XYZ file of C-alpha atoms in Angstrom:
565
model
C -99.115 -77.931 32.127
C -95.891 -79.526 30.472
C -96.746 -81.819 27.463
C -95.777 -85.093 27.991
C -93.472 -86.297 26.074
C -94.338 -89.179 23.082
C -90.799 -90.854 22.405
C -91.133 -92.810 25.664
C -94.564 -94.130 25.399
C -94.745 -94.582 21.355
C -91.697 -97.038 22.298
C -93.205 -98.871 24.843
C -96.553 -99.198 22.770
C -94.616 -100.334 19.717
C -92.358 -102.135 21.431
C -95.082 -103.957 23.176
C -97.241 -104.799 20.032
C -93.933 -106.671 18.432
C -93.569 -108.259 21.613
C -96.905 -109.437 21.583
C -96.526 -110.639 17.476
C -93.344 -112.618 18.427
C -95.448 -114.353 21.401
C -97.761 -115.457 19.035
C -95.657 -116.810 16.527
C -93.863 -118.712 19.239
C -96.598 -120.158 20.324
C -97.819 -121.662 16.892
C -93.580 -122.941 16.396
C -94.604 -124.630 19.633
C -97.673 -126.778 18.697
C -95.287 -128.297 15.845
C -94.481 -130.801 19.011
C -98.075 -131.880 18.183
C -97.133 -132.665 14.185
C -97.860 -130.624 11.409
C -101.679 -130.496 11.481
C -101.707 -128.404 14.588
C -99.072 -125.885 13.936
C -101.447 -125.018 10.223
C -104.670 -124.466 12.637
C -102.228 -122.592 15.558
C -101.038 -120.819 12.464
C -104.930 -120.004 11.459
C -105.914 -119.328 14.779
C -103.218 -117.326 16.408
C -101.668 -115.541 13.212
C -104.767 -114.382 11.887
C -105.228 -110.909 13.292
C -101.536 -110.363 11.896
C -102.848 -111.489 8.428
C -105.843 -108.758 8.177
C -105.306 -105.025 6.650
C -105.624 -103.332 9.961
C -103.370 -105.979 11.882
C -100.940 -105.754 8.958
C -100.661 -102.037 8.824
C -100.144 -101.681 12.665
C -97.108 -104.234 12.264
C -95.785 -102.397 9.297
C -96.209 -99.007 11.306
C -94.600 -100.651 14.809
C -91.684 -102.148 13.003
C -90.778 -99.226 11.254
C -91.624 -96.580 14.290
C -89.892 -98.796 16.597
C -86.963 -99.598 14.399
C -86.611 -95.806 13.423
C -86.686 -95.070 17.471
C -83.773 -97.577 17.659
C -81.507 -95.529 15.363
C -82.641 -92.230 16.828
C -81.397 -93.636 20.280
C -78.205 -94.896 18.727
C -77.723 -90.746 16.644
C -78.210 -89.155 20.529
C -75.472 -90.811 22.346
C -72.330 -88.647 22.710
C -70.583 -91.729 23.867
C -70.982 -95.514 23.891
C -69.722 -96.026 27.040
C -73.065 -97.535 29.035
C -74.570 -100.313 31.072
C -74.351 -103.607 29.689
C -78.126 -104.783 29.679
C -78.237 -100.687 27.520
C -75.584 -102.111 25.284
C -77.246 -105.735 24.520
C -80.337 -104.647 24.285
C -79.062 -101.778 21.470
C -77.067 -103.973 19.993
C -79.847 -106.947 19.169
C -82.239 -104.127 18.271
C -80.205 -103.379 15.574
C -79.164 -106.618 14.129
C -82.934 -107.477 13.885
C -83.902 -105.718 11.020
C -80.736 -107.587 9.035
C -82.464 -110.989 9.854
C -86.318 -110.195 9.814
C -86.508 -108.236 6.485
C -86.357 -111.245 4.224
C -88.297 -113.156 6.697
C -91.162 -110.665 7.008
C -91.421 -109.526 3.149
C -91.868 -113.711 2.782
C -94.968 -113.532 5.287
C -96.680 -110.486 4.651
C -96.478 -110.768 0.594
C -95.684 -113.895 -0.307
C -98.961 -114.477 -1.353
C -99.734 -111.633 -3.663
C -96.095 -111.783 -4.759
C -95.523 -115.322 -5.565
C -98.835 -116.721 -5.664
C -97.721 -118.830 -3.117
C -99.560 -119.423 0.692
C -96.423 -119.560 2.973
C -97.710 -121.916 5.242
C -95.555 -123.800 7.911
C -95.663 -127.131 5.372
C -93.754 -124.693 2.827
C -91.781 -122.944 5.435
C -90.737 -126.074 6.975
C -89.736 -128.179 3.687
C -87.616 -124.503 2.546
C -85.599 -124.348 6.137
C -85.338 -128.189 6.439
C -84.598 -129.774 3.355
C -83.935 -126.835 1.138
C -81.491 -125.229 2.878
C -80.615 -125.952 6.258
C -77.345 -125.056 6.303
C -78.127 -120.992 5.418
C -81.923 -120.070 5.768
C -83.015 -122.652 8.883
C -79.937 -121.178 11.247
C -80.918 -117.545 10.035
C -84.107 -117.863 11.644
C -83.233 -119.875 14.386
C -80.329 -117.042 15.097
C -83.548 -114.434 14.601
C -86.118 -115.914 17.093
C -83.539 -115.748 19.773
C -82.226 -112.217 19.022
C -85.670 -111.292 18.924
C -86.787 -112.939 22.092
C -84.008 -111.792 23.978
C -84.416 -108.263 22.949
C -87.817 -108.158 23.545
C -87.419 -109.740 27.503
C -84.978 -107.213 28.075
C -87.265 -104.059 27.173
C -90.507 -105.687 28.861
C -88.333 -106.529 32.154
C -86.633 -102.625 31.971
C -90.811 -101.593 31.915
C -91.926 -104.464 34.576
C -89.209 -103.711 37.288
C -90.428 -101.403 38.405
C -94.109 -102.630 39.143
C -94.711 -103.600 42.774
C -95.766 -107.482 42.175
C -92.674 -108.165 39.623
C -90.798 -108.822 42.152
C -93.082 -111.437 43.351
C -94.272 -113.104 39.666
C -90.144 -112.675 38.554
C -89.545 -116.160 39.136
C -92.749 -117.488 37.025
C -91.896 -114.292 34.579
C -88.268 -115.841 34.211
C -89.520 -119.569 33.462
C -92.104 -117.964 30.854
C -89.518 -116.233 28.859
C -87.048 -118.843 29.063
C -89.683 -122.106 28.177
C -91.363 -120.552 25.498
C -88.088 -119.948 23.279
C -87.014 -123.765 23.799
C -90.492 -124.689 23.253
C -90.633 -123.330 19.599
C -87.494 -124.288 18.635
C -88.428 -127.739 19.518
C -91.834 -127.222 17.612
C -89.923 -126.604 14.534
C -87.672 -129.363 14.695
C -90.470 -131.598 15.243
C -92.406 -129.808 12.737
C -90.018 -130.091 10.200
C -89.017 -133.847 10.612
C -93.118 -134.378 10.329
C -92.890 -132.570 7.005
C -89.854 -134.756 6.019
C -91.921 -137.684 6.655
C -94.774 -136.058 5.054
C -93.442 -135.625 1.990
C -91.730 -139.305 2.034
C -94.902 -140.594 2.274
C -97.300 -138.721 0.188
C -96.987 -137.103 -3.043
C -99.740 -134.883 -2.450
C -97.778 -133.266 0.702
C -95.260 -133.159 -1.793
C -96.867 -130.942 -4.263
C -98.256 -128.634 -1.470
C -94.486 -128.286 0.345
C -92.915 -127.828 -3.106
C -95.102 -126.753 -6.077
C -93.901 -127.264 -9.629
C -92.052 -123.967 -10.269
C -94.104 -121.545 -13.046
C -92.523 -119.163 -15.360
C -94.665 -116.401 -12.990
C -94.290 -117.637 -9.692
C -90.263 -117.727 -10.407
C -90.492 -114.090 -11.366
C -92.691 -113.521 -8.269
C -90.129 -114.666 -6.027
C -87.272 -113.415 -7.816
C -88.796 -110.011 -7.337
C -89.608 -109.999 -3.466
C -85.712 -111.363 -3.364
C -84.641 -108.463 -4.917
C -86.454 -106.140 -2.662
C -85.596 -107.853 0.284
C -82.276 -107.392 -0.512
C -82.348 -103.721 -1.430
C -84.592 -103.201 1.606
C -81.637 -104.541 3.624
C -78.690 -102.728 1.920
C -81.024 -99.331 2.585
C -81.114 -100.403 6.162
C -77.722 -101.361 6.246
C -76.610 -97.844 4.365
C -78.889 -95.806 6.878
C -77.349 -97.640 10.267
C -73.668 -96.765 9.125
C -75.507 -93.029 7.786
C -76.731 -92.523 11.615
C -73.508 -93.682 13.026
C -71.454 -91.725 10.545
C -73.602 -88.325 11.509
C -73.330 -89.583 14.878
C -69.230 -88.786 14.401
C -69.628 -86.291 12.528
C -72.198 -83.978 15.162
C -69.384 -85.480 17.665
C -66.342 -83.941 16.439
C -67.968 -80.473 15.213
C -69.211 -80.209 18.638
C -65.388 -80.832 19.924
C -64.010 -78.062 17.924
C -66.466 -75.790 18.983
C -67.347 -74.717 22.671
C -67.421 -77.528 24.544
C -68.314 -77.797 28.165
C -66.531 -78.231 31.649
C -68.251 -79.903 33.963
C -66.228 -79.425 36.963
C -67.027 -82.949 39.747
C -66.293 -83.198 43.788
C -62.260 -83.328 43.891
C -62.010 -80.966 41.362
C -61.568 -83.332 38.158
C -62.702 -81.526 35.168
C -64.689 -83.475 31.768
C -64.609 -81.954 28.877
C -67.427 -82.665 26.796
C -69.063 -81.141 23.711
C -72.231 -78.978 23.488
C -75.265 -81.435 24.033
C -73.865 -84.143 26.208
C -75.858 -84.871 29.103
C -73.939 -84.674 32.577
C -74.430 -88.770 32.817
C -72.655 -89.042 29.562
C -70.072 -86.820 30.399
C -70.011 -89.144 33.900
C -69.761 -92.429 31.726
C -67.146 -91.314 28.903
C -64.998 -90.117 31.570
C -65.395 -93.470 34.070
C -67.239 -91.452 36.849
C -69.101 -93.469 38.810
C -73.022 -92.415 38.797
C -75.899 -93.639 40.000
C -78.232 -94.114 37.354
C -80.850 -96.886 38.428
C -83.556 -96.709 35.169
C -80.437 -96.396 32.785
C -80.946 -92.835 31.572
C -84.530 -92.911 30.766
C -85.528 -90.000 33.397
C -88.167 -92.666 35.200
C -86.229 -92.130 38.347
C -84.373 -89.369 40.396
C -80.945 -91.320 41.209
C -78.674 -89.917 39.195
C -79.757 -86.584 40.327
C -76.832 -83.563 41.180
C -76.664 -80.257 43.035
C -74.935 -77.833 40.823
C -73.008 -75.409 42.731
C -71.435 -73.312 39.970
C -73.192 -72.478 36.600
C -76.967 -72.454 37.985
C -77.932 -69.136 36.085
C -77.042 -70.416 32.874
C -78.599 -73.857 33.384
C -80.887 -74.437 30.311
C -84.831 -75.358 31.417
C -86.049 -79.030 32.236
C -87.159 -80.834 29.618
C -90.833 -82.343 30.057
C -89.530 -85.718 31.214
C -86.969 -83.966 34.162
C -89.650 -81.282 34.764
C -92.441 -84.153 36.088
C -89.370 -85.755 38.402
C -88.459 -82.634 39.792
C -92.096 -81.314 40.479
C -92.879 -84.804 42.022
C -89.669 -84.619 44.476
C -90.332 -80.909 44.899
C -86.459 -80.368 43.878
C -84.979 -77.034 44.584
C -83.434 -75.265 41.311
C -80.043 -76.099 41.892
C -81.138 -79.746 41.773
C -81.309 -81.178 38.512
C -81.424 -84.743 36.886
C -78.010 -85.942 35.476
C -79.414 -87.729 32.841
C -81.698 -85.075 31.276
C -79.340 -82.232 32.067
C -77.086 -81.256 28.573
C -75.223 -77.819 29.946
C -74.628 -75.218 27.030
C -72.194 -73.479 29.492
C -69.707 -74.635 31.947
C -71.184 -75.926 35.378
C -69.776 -77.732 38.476
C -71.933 -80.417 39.923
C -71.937 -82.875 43.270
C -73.648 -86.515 42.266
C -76.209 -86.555 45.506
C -76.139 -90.488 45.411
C -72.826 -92.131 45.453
C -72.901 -96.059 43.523
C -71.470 -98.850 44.795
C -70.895 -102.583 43.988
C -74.361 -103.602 43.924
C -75.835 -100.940 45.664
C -78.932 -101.123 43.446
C -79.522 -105.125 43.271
C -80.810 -106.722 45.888
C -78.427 -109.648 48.015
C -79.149 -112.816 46.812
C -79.728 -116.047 48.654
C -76.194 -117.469 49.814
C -74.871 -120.939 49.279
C -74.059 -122.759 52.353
C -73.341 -125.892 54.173
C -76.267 -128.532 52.050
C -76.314 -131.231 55.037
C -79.795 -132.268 54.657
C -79.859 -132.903 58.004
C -80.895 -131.431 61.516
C -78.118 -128.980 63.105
C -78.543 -126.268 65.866
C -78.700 -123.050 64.548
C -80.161 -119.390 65.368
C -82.799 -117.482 63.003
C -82.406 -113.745 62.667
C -85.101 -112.387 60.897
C -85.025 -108.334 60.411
C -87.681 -106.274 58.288
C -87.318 -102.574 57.056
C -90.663 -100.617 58.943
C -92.502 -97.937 57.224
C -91.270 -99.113 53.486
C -95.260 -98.572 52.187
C -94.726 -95.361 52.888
C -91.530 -95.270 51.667
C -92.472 -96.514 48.471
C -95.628 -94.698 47.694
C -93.493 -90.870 48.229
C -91.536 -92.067 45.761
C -90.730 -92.947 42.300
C -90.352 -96.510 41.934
C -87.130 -96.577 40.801
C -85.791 -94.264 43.722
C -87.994 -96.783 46.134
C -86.129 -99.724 44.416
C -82.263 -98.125 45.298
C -83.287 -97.526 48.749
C -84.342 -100.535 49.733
C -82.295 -102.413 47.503
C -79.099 -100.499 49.283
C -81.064 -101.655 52.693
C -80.922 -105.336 51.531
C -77.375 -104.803 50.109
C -76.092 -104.062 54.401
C -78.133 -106.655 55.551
C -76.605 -109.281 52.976
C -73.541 -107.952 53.660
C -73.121 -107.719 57.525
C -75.003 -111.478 57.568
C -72.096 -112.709 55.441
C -69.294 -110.629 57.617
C -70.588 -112.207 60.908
C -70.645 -115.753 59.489
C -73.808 -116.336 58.420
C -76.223 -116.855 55.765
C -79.156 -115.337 53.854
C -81.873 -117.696 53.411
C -84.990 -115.789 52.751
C -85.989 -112.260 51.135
C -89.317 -111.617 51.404
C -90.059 -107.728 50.419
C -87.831 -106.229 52.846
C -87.788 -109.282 55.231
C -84.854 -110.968 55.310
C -84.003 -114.216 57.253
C -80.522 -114.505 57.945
C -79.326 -118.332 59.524
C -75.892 -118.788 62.230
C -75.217 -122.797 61.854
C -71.938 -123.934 63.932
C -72.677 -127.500 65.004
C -69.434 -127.571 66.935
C -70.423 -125.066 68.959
C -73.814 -123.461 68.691
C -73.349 -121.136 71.664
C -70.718 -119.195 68.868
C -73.383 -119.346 66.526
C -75.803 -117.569 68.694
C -73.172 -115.032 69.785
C -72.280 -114.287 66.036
C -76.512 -113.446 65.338
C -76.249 -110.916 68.270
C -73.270 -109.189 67.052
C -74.716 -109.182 63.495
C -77.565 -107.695 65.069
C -75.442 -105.051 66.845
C -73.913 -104.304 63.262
C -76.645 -104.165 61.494
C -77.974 -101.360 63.988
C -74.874 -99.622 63.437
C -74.546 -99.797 59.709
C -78.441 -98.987 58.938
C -77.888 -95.708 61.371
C -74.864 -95.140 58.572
C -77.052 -95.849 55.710
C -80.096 -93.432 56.775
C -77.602 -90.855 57.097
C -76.132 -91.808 53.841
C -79.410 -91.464 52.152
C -80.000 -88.898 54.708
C -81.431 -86.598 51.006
C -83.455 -88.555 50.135
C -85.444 -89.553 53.875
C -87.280 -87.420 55.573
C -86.297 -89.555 58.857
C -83.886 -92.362 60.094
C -85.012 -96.471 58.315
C -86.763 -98.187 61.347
C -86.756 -101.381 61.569
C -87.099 -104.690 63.819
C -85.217 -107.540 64.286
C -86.125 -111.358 66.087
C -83.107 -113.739 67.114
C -84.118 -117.200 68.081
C -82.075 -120.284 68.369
C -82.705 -123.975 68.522
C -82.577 -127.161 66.281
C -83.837 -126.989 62.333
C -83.418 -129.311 59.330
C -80.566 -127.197 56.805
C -80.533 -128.089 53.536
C -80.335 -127.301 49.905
C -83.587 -126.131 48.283
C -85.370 -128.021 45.227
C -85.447 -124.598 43.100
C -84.297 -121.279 42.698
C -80.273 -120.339 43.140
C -78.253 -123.604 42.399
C -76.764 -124.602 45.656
C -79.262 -122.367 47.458
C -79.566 -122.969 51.452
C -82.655 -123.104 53.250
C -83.796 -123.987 56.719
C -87.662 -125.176 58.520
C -88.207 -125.552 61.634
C -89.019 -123.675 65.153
C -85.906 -120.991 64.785
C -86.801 -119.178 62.051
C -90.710 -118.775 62.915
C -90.220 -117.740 66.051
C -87.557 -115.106 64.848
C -90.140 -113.722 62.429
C -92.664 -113.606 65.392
C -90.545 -111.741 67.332
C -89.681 -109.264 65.207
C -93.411 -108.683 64.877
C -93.690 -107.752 68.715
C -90.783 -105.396 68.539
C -93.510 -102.924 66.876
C -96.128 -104.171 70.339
C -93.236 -102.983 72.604
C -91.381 -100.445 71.080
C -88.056 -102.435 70.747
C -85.980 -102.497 67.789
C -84.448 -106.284 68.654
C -86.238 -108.958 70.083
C -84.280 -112.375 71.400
C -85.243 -115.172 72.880
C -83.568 -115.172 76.561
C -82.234 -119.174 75.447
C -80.101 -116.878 72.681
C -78.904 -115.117 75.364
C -77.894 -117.910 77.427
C -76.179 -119.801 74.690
C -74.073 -116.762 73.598
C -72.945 -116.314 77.328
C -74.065 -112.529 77.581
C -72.381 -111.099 80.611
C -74.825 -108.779 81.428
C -78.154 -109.943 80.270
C -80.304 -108.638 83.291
C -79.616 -104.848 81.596
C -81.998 -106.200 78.841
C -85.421 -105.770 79.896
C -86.938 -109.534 80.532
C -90.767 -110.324 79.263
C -92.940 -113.525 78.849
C -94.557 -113.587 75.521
C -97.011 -115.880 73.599
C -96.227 -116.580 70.293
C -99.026 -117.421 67.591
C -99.128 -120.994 67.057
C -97.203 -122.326 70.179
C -98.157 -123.032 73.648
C -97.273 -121.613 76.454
C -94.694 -118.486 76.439
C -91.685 -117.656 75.642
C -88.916 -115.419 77.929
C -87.625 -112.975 75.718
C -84.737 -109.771 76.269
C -86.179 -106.153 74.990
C -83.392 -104.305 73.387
C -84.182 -100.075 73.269
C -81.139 -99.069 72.783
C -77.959 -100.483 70.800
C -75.375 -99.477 73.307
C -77.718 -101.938 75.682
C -77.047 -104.580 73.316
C -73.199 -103.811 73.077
C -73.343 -103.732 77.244
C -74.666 -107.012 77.113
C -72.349 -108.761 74.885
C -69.497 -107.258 76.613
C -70.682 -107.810 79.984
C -70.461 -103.981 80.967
């Protein structure tokens, strides 16, 4: 059995304990909206497992580990050519350590140092009144470095989780309210102590203690530390990217590799470079949905030359290739570093967007009733889909899926108003003349049959058969209008259409139909043929009587009908 690799995990852990240290200092900044008192028992309360040995020496431990993992990251890259979520969250990683040295050799030793409790009254009075023009925008600069870098590294490990994409929204208003809410706890805070200190001498003394021959050499000393702490950190960031250079242009000089791509362009890359960084420095598009991290299989290749001398799977590409059950000449692009020359085929081909879902359109906001027709089509089988897969490789397919949906919605004239999973609920509005609108949903339908066929056997490596899916068209009157949250200028729709679509495209599974329309669609679109589409009466759940609906089997039945032959 292949050890699992710690780099990965010791990361996550690390990162995840920092995360959780910045959380609760945020959240004691924030009580400072309820004065001064209550930010010095948050600060008791939530602080104090930070303030014990144990809780000290795990922050000491996760702050160098995970700093030390951030230059380590930075030393591996041939190139720094990457995504640009990679490149912030690099970036702020490795400003932080600038910022938060001072800052954190003030909280964990200021005591035995100085002699002095920091406490938020002392804090306060130094960023407020002491200096606010150089230590106060330091640290407001560091909380939101810090906060952003952190979001970025817990959404990278949340995405793929199958309810993020449900809690996102909530997740989103979380990571942006608690930022604003500390920075308004420490303005409040500190105008409290300003008041404070205005008003009683004894706040005074505690803010700003009369200055002792010891407690001056106290603090001179942890500022001299702090700073040569930071000049080491600064010398061994320019070391790592000096070395970095260095290993670069030795490896140049000698051997490098040709990795030959479809079309026959050549990159020539030194010894060690993985085939996605050879793909990146040379502006190759490649599919490469978890950023490099091996935690998915889209930026795998076939290599059709060089497979003999192919060095072995690491531990990380060795679990992603046993899981897909990957023949040998299959390999991942990201883990792959040739040591001889090879010529490789990317097996998934990027394009604009292909991995992010559509997003809901803007439209028409007339907060008001107009006729329009609901389409509402939903991907069958994606349980399965997901669970045979990694969830990153789930995530591409059905976020290419959305992606032709979106687009052929948009191409036919309409609009996306709803993505639920893989449900999608597409709206045709033409209050002139609704009878286009309902033709326009049946030859979106008609594409979307056509271009899904195209996408399965794009994908067709990575299914093991055709996407199925269902789709309901139903027309009639709704109230359109702009929604109260979400995408600014966001359109959304209630009413009859749109419920009955979904409904419909629930029976298409009863009666083996992949599109389901109500037969007053077809009348309004003027099909020519409509008595080649297999006429039923249904019930629908939650309105009386039935409904007359066409049965579509086959798409050239649809096309016949549209067309009139």
């Amino acid at each position: 059995m292949t050890p699992r690799p710690i780099e990965r995990p010791l990361r996550l852990f690390t990162g995840l304990l920092l995360f959780t240290f910045a959380t609760s200092h945020f959240l004691a900044h924030a009580t400072g909206l309820l004065l001064l008192p209550a930010m010095e028992t948050a600060r008791t309360v939530l602080l104090w497992p930070w303030r014990t040995l144990p809780g000290e020496a795990l922050l000491v431990a996760s702050v160098l580990t995970h700093g030390g993992l951030g230059l380590w990251a930075l030393y591996r890259r041939r190139h720094l050519r990457m995504p640009a979520t990679e490149a912030w969250q690099l970036g702020l990683g490795l400003c932080i350590p600038i910022l938060l040295i001072s800052h954190g050799m003030a909280g964990l030793f200021s005591d035995e140092i100085t002699g002095t409790q920091l406490t938020y009254t002392r804090a306060l009075y130094l960023y407020w009144m002491v200096s606010p023009d150089l230590m106060l925008p330091r640290q407001i600069v560091l909380l939101l470095i810090l906060w952003l870098h952190g979001c970025i590294g817990v959404r990278g490990w949340l995405l793929v989780k199958p309810w993020y994409r449900r809690w996102a929204p909530v997740l989103g208003a979380l990571a942006l309210s608690l930022p604003l809410l500390a920075l308004a706890g420490i303005f409040n805070g500190a105008w409290d102590v300003e008041r404070r200190v205005g008003a009683e001498p004894a706040v005074a003394a505690v803010a700003n203690p009369p200055a002792n021959p010891e407690d001056a050499a106290g603090r001179a000393a942890l500022a001299q530390l702090s700073g040569w702490l930071v000049d080491g950190y600064v010398l061994l960031l320019v070391g790592t990217i000096g070395l970095r250079q260095l290993r670069n242009w030795h490896a140049k000089r000698s051997n490098p590799v040709r990795v030959t791509y479809p079309g026959g362009r050549v990159v020539v890359v030194p010894r060690g470079t993985s085939v996605l960084e050879a793909s990146r420095a040379a502006g190759i598009p490649h599919m490469a949905l978890c950023g490099g991290r091996g935690r998915c299989s889209t930026c795998r290749v076939r290599v059709s030359g060089g497979v003999g001398a192919l060095p072995a799977p690491n531990p990380t590409e060795a679990a992603v290739l046993e899981r897909m059950a990957a023949p040998p000449s299959v390999r991942l692009a990201c883990q792959l570093r040739p040591t001889s020359d090879l010529t490789v085929a990317p097996l998934l081909t990027p394009r604009d967007g292909a991995a992010v879902p559509v997003a809901i359109e803007e439209g028409p906001a007339t907060g008001r009733e107009l006729p329009i027709t609901a389409l509402f089509i939903d991907l069958r089988g994606s349980t399965s889909l997901a669970a045979a897969r990694l969830p990153y490789d789930a995530l591409f397919i059905v976020g290419r899926y959305l992606q032709v949906v979106g687009e052929v919605v948009r191409r036919h004239g309409g609009y996306v108003t709803a993505i639920a999973g893989d449900g999608v609920m597409g709206m045709f509005a033409d209050e002139a003349d609704p009878g286009a609108s309902a033709a326009s949903a049946l030859r979106a339908a008609e594409a979307l049959w056509r271009e899904i066929g195209d996408l399965s056997r794009e994908l067709a490596e990575e299914l093991e058969a055709p996407l199925g899916f269902g789709i309901g068209i139903h027309t009639g009157v709704a109230v359109v209008g702009p929604t109260g949250c979400g995408t600014s200028g966001s359109i959304q729709f209630i009413g009859d259409p749109g419920n009955v679509a979904a409904r419909l495209e629930e029976l298409t599974k009863d009666f083996g139909a992949t599109v389901i329309l109500s037969d007053k669609v077809a009348v309004l679109a003027g099909c020519r043929a409509p008595d080649r589409l297999d006429r039923r009466e249904v019930a629908i759940r939650g309105r009386e009587g039935t409904l007359a609906v066409r049965l579509v089997h086959r798409r050239e039945d649809l096309m016949g009908a549209l067309e009139g032959g």
